[in-house]
Short mmCIF file of C-alpha atoms in Angstrom, two decimals:
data_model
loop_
_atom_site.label_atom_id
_atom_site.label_comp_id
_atom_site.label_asym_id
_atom_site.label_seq_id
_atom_site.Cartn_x
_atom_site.Cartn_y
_atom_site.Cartn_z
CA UNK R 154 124.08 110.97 129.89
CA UNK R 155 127.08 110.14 132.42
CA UNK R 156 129.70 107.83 132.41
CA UNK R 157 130.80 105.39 134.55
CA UNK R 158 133.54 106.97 137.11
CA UNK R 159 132.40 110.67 136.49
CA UNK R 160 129.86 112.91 137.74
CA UNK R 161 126.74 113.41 136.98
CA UNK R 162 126.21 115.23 133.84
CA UNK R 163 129.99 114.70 133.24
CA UNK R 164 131.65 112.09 130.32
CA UNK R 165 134.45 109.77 130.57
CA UNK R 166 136.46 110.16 127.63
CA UNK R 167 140.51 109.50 126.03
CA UNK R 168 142.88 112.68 126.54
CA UNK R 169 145.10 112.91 123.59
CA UNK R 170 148.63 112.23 124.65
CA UNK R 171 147.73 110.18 127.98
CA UNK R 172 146.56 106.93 128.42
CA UNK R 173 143.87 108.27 131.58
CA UNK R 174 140.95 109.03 130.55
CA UNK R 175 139.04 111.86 132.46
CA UNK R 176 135.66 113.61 133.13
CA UNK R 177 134.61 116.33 130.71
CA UNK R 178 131.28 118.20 129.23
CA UNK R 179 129.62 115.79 127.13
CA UNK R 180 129.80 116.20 123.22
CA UNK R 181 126.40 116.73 121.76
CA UNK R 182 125.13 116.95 118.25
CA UNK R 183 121.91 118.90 118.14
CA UNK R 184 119.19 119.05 115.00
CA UNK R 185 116.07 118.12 113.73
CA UNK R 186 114.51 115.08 111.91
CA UNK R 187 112.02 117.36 109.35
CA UNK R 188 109.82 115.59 106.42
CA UNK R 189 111.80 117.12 103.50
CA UNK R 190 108.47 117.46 101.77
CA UNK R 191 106.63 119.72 104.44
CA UNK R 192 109.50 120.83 107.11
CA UNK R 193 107.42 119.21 109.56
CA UNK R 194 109.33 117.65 112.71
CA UNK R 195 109.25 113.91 112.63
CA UNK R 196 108.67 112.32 115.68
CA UNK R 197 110.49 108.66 116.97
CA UNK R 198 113.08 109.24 114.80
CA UNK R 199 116.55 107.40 115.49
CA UNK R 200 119.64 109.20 114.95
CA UNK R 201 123.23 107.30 115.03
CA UNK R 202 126.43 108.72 114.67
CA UNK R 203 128.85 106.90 112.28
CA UNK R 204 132.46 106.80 112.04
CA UNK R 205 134.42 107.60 109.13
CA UNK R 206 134.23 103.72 108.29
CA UNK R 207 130.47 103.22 108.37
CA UNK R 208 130.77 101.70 112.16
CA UNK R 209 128.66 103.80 114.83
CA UNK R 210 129.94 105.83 117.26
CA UNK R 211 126.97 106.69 119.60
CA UNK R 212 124.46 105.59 121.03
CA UNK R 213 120.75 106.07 119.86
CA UNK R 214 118.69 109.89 120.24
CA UNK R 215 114.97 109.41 119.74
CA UNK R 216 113.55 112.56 117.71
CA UNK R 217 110.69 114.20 120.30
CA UNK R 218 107.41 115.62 118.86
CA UNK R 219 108.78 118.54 116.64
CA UNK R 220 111.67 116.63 115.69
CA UNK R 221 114.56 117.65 117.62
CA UNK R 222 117.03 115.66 118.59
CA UNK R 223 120.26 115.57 121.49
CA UNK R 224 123.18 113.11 120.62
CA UNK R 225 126.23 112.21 122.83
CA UNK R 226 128.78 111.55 120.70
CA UNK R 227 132.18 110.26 122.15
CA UNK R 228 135.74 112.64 121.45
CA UNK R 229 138.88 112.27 122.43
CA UNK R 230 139.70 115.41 124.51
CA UNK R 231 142.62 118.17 124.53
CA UNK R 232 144.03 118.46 128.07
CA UNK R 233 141.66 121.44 128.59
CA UNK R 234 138.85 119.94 127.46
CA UNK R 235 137.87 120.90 123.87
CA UNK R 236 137.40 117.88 121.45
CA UNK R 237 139.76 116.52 118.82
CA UNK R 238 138.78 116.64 115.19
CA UNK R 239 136.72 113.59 114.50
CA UNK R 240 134.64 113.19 111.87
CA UNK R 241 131.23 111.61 111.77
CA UNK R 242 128.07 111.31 109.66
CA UNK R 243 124.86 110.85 111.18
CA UNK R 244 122.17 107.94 110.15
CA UNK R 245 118.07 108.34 110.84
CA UNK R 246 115.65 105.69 110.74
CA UNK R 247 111.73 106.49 111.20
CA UNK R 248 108.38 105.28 110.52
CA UNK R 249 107.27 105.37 107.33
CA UNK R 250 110.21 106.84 106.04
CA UNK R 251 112.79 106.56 103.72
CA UNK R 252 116.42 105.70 106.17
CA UNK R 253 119.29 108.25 105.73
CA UNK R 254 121.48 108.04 104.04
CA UNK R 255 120.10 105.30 101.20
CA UNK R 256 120.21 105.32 97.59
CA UNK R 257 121.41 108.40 95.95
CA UNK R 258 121.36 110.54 98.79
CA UNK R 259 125.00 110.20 100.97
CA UNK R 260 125.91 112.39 104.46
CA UNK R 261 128.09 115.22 104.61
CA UNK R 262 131.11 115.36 107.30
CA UNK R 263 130.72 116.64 111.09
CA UNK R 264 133.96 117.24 112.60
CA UNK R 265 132.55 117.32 116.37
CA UNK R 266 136.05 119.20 117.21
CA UNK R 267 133.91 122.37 115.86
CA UNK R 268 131.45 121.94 118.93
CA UNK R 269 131.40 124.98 121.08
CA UNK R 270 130.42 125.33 124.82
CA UNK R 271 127.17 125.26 125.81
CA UNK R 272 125.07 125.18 128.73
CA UNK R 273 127.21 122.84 129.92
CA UNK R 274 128.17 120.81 126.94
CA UNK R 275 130.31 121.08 123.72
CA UNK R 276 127.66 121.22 120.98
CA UNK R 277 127.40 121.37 117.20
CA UNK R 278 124.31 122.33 115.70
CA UNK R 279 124.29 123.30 112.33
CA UNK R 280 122.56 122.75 109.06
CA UNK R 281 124.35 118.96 108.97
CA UNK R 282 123.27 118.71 112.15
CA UNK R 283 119.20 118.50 110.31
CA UNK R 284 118.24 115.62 108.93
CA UNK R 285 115.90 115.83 105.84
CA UNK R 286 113.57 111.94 105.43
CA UNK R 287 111.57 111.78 102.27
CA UNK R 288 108.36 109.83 103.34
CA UNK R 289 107.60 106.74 102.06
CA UNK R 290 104.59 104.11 102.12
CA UNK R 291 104.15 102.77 106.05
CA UNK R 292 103.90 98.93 106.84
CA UNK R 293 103.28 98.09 110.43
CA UNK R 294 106.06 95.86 111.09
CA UNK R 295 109.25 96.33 112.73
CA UNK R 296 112.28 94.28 114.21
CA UNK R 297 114.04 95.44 117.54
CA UNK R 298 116.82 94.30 119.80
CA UNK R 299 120.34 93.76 121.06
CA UNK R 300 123.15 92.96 119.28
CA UNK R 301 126.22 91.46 121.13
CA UNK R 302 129.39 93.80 120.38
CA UNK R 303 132.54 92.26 120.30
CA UNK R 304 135.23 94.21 122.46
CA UNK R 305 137.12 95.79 119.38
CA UNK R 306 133.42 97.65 118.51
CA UNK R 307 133.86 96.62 114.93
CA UNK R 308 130.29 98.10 114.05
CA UNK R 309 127.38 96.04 113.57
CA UNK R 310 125.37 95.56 110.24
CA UNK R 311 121.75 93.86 111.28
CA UNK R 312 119.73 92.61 107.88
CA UNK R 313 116.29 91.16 108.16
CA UNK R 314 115.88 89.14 104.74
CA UNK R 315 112.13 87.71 103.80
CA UNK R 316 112.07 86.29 100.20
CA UNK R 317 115.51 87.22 99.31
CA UNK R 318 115.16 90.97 100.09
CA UNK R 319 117.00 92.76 102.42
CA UNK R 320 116.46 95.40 105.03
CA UNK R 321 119.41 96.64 106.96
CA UNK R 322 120.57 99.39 109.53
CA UNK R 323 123.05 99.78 111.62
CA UNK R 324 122.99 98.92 115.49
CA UNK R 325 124.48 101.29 117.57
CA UNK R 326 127.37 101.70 119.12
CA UNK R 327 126.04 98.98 122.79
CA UNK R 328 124.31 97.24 120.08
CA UNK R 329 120.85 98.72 120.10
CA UNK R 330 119.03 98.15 116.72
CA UNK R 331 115.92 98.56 115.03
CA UNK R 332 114.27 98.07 111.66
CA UNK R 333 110.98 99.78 110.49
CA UNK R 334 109.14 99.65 107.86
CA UNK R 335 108.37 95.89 107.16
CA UNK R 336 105.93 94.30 105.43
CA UNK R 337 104.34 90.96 107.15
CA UNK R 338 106.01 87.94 107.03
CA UNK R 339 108.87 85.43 108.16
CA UNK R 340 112.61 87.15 108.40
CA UNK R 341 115.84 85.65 108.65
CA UNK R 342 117.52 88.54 110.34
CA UNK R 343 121.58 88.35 110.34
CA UNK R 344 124.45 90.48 111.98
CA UNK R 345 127.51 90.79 110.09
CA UNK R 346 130.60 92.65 111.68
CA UNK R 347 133.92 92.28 110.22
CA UNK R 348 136.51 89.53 112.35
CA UNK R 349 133.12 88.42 113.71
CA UNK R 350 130.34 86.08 113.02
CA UNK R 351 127.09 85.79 114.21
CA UNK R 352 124.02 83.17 115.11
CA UNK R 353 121.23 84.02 112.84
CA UNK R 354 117.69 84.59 114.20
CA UNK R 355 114.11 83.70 112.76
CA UNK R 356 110.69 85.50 113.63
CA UNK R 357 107.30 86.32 112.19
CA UNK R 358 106.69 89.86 111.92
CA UNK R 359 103.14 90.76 112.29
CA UNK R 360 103.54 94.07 114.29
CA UNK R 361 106.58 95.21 116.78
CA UNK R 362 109.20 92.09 117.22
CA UNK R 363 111.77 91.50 119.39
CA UNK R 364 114.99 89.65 118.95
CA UNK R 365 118.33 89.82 120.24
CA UNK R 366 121.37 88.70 118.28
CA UNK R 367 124.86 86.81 119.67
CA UNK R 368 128.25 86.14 118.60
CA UNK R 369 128.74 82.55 117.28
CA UNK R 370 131.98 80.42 117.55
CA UNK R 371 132.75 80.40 113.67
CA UNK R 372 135.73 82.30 112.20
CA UNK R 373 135.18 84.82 109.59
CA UNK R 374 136.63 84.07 106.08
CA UNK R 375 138.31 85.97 103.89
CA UNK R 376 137.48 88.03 100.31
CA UNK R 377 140.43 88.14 97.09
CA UNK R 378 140.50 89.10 93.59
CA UNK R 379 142.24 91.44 91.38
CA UNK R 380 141.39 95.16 89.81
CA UNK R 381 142.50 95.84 86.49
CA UNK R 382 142.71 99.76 85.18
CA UNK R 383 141.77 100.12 81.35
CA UNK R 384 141.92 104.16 80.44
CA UNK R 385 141.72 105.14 83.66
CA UNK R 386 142.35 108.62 82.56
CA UNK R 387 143.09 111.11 86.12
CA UNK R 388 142.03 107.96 87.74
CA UNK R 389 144.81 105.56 89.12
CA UNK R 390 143.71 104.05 92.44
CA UNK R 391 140.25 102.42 93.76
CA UNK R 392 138.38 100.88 96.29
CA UNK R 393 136.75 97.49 96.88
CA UNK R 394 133.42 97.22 99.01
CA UNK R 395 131.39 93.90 99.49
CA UNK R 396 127.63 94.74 99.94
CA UNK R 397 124.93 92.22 101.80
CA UNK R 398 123.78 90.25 98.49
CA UNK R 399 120.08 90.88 100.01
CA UNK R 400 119.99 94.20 100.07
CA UNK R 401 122.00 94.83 96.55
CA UNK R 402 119.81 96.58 93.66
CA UNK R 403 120.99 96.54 90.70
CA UNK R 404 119.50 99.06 89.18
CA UNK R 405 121.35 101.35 91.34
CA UNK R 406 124.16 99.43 91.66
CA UNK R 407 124.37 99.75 95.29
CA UNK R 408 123.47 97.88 98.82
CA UNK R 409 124.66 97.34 102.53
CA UNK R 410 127.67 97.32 103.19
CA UNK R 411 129.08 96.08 106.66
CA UNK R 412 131.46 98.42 108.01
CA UNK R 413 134.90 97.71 107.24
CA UNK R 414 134.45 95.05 104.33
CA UNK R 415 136.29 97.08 101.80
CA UNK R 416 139.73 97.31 100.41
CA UNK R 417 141.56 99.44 101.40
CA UNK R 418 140.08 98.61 105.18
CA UNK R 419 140.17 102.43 105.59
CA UNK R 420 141.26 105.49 103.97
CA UNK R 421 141.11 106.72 100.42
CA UNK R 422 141.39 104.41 97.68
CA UNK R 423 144.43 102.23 96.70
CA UNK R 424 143.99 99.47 95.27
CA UNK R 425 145.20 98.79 91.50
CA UNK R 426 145.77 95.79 90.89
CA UNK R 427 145.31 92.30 93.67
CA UNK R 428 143.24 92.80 96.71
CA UNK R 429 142.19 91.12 99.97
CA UNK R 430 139.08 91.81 102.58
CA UNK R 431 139.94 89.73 105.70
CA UNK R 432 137.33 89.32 108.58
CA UNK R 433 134.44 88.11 106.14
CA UNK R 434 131.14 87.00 107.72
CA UNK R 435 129.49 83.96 106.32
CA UNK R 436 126.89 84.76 103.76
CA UNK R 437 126.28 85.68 100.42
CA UNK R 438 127.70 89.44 98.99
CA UNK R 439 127.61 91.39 95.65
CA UNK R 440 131.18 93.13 95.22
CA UNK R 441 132.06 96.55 93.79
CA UNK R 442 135.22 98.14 92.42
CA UNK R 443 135.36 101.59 92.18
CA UNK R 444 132.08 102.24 93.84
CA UNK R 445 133.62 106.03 95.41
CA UNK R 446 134.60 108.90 93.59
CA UNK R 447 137.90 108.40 92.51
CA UNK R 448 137.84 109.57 89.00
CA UNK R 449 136.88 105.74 88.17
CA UNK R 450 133.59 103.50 87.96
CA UNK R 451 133.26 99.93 87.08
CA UNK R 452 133.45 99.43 82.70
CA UNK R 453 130.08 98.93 81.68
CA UNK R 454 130.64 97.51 78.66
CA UNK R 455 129.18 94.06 78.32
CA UNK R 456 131.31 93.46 74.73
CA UNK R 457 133.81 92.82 77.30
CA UNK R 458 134.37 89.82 80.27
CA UNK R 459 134.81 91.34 83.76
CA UNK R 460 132.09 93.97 83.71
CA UNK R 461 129.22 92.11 85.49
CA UNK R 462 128.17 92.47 88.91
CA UNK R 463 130.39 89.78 91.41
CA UNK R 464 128.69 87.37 93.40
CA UNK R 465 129.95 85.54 96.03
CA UNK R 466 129.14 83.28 98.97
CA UNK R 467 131.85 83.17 101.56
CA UNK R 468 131.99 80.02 104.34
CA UNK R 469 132.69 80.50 107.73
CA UNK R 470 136.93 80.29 108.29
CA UNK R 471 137.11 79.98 104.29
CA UNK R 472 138.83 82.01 101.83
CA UNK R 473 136.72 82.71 98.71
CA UNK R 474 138.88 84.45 95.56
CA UNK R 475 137.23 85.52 92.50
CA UNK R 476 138.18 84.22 89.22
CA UNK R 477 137.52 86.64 86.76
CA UNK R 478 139.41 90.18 87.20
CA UNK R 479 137.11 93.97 87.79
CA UNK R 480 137.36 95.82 84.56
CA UNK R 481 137.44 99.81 85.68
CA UNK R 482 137.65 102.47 83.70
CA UNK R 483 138.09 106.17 83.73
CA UNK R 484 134.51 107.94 84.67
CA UNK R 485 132.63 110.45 82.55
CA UNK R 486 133.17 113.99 84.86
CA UNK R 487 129.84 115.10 85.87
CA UNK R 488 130.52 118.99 85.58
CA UNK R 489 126.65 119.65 86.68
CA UNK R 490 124.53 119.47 88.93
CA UNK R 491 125.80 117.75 91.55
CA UNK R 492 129.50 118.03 90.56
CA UNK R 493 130.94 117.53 94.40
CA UNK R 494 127.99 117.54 96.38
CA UNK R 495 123.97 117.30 96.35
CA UNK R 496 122.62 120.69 94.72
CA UNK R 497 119.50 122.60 94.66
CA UNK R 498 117.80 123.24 92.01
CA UNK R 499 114.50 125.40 91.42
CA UNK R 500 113.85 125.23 87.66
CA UNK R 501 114.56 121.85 85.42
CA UNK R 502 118.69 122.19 85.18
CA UNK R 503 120.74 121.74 82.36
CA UNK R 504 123.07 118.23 82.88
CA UNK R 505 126.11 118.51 82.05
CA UNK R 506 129.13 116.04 81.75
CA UNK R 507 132.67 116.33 80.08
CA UNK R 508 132.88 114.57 76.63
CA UNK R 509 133.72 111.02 75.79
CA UNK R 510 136.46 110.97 73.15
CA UNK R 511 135.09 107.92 70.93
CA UNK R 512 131.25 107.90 71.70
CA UNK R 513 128.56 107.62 69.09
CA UNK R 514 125.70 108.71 71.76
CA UNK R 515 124.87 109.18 75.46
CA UNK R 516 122.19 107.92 77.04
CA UNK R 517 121.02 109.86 80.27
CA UNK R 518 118.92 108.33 82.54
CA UNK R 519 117.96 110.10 86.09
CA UNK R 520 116.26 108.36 89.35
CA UNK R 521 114.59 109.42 92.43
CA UNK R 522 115.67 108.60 95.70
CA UNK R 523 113.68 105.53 95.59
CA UNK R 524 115.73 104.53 93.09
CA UNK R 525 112.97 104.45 90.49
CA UNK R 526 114.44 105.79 87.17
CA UNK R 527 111.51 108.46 86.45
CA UNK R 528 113.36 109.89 83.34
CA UNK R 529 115.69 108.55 80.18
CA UNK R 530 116.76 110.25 76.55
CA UNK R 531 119.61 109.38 74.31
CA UNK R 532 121.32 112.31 72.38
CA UNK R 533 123.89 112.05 69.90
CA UNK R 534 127.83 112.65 70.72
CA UNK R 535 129.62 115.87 70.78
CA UNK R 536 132.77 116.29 69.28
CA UNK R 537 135.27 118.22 71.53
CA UNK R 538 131.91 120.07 73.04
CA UNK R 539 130.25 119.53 76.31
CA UNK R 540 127.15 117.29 75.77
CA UNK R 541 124.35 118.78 77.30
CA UNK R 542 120.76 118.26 77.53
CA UNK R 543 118.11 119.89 79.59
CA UNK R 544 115.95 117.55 82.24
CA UNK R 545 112.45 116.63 81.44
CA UNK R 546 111.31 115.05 84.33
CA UNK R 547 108.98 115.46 87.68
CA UNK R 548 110.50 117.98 90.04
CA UNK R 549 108.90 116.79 93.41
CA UNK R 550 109.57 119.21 96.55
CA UNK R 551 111.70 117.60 98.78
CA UNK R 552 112.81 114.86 96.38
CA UNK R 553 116.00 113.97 95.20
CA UNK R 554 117.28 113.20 91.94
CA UNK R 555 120.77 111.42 90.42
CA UNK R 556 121.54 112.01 86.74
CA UNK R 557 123.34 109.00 85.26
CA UNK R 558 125.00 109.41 82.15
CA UNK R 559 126.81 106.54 79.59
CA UNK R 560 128.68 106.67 76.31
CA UNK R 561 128.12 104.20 73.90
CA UNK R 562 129.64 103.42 70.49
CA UNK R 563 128.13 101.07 67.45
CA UNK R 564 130.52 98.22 66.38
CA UNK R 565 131.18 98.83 62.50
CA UNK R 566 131.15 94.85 61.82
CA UNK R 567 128.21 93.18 64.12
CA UNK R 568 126.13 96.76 64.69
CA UNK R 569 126.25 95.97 68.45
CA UNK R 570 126.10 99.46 70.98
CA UNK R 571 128.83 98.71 73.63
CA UNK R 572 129.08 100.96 76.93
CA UNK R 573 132.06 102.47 76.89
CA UNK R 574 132.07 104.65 80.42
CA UNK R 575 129.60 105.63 82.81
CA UNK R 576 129.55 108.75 85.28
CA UNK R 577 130.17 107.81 89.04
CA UNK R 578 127.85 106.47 91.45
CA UNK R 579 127.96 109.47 93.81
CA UNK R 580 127.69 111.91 91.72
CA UNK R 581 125.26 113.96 89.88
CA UNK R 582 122.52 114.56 92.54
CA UNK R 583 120.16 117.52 92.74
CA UNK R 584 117.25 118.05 94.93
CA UNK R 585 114.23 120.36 94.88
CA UNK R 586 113.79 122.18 98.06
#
């Protein structure tokens, strides 16, 4: 695709160390949108680059018939040419399919500064480059536009809510959005960007909608409350992230979030004790300490205040703090599968987790990528062993699967079970290729 002021062919991008840009090869990610279940291509796909903060940093690729794919991504240039190191993940949409990421399943890093010369171009293509979809149940309807982006290209969060449920994606980088996948009805669809705020639209979805999106005059608010560490064990610092309340599940435990409404705004985690998110949109949010792996997650123990999920509304221009404080706690280490990183697996595994010093039983409970728990036991505890207990569940190919695991404990006096620490959101996840 050129650029404005360069050849054709040619992009217009930043040169490290000058403040003139200049015309260069155009940085491409190449792949494939594949049905995990059958490795056939998927056609109409959408594929988005995303910044390290959720915000995208490219413009749309549509998947052709087998399923490949050509994205310009943006780079900041060496003086000769070659890229800097900048890291992205890439987001697919497609019709009747499951978006990635979602639910269990998160992207892996692409530094583009790895692309080599070709034909022309700089491109990466490797096996991050291919995006897996797990196919899901097809409705007809489907939301597309425009989204006005503001100047600073905050990245744009578009949510189309019918009957308080949410279904969001991210626009791209000149505000190009669509959602798939929708059932018939009446949506409320709703940009949120942080420092920005945005007119809502309405429309009736029947088939293939259209509806742009613009900035409104109202100032953001604001987002405060205070983290408090209990045994935090190796853990020490966390993160804050506000999800769209509409798209929260709390079975999972996780949601939308716009890019850039967390604490820290960027980076790893830091926070330990009081904590702010400026640039709020109006609307209504679920909020989550210790959502990343940081050797934390939130407590779940209910004998407790300060465990249960955070809801919020935030006005337009208003601050909204939250009275009661997060309660986090040091995780349960998932040692396998799925200790860093999604794993394959061709034979039920063995899960296995480091022991809880005080517990009087585990109960393991594992979910498909839909989010549907499809399996649950409880064993007893293991004293100074590591618990382990073999999966009995459906092993679908091309399906992924998260093994949860919490510690409990009996109260002597009242006989109440009381959660005493959970493994992390992210981790745990196996897949059957």
């Amino acid at each position: 695709m050129a650029q404005s002021g360069c050849d054709n062919g040619k992009a217009c991008e930043q040169v490290a160390g000058s403040d003139t840009p200049a015309c260069f090869a155009p940085v491409e990610l190449h792949g494939r949108v594949m049905n995990l279940a059958n490795n056939a291509g998927v056609a109409g796909a959408r594929v988005v680059a995303l910044d390290v903060n959720g915000a995208a940093a490219s413009g749309v690729a549509i998947s052709a018939a087998d399923g490949r794919y050509a994205l310009q991504v943006p780079a900041q240039r060496g003086a000769g040419g070659a890229p800097s190191a900048f890291p992205v993940t890439l987001r697919a949409d497609a019709v009747g399919f499951q978006s990635f990421p979602g639910t269990i399943r998160q992207p892996l890093p692409i530094d583009v500064a790895t692309a080599t010369p070709l034909n022309g171009s700089y491109v990466v293509q490797s096996a991050l480059t291919d995006i897996g979809l797990i196919a899901q149940a097809a409705a007809a309807g489907a939301i597309h536009g425009h989204v006005a982006v503001a100047d600073d290209h905050p990245g744009v969060l578009v949510v189309a809510e019918a009957s308080g449920k949410g279904f969001a994606v991210i626009a791209a980088r000149d505000g190009d959005y669509a959602i798939f996948n929708l059932a018939a009805g009446h949506y409320t669809v709703t940009a949120y960007a942080r420092g920005h705020v945005y007119t809502p639209g309405e429309t009736d979805v029947t088939g293939d909608v259209k509806l742009d999106l613009a900035l409104a005059s109202s100032a953001p608010g604001s987002l405060s409350g205070q983290i408090e560490i209990v045994n935090g064990g190796t853990g020490s610092t966390t993160s804050v992230v506000a999800f769209v309340e509409s798209t929260f599940d709390p079975v999972t435990g996780r949601g939308a979030p716009p890019p850039g409404l967390r604490a820290p705004s960027s980076g790893p985690p830091s926070v330990s004790g009081a904590f702010t998110i400026d640039g709020v949109p109006p609307g209504k949010y679920v909020v989550v300490a210790a959502f990343e792996n940081d050797d934390l997650v939130r407590d779940p123990d209910h004998c407790i205040a300060g465990t249960a999920d955070v809801h919020v509304q935030v006005a337009a221009g208003q601050a909204a703090p939250i009275a009661t404080s997060f309660k986090v706690t040091g995780a349960l280490a998932v040692m396998s599968p799925g200790a860093t990183q999604a794993e394959a697996v061709t034979a039920a595994p063995a899960l296995r987790w480091a022991d809880d010093s005080s517990e009087d039983h585990y109960v393991v409970e594992v979910f498909d990528s839909f989010g549907q728990r499809v399996w649950n036991t409880t064993i007893s505890g293991v004293s100074g062993g590591t618990p382990t207990v073999t999966y009995g569940g459906p092993m679908a190919p091309g399906m992924y699967y998260q093994f949860r695991v919490t510690s409990t404990k009996t109260q002597g006096g009242t006989g109440t079970t009381c959660e005493l620490s959970r493994s992390e959101d992210l981790r745990g996840v196996f897949y059957v290729p």
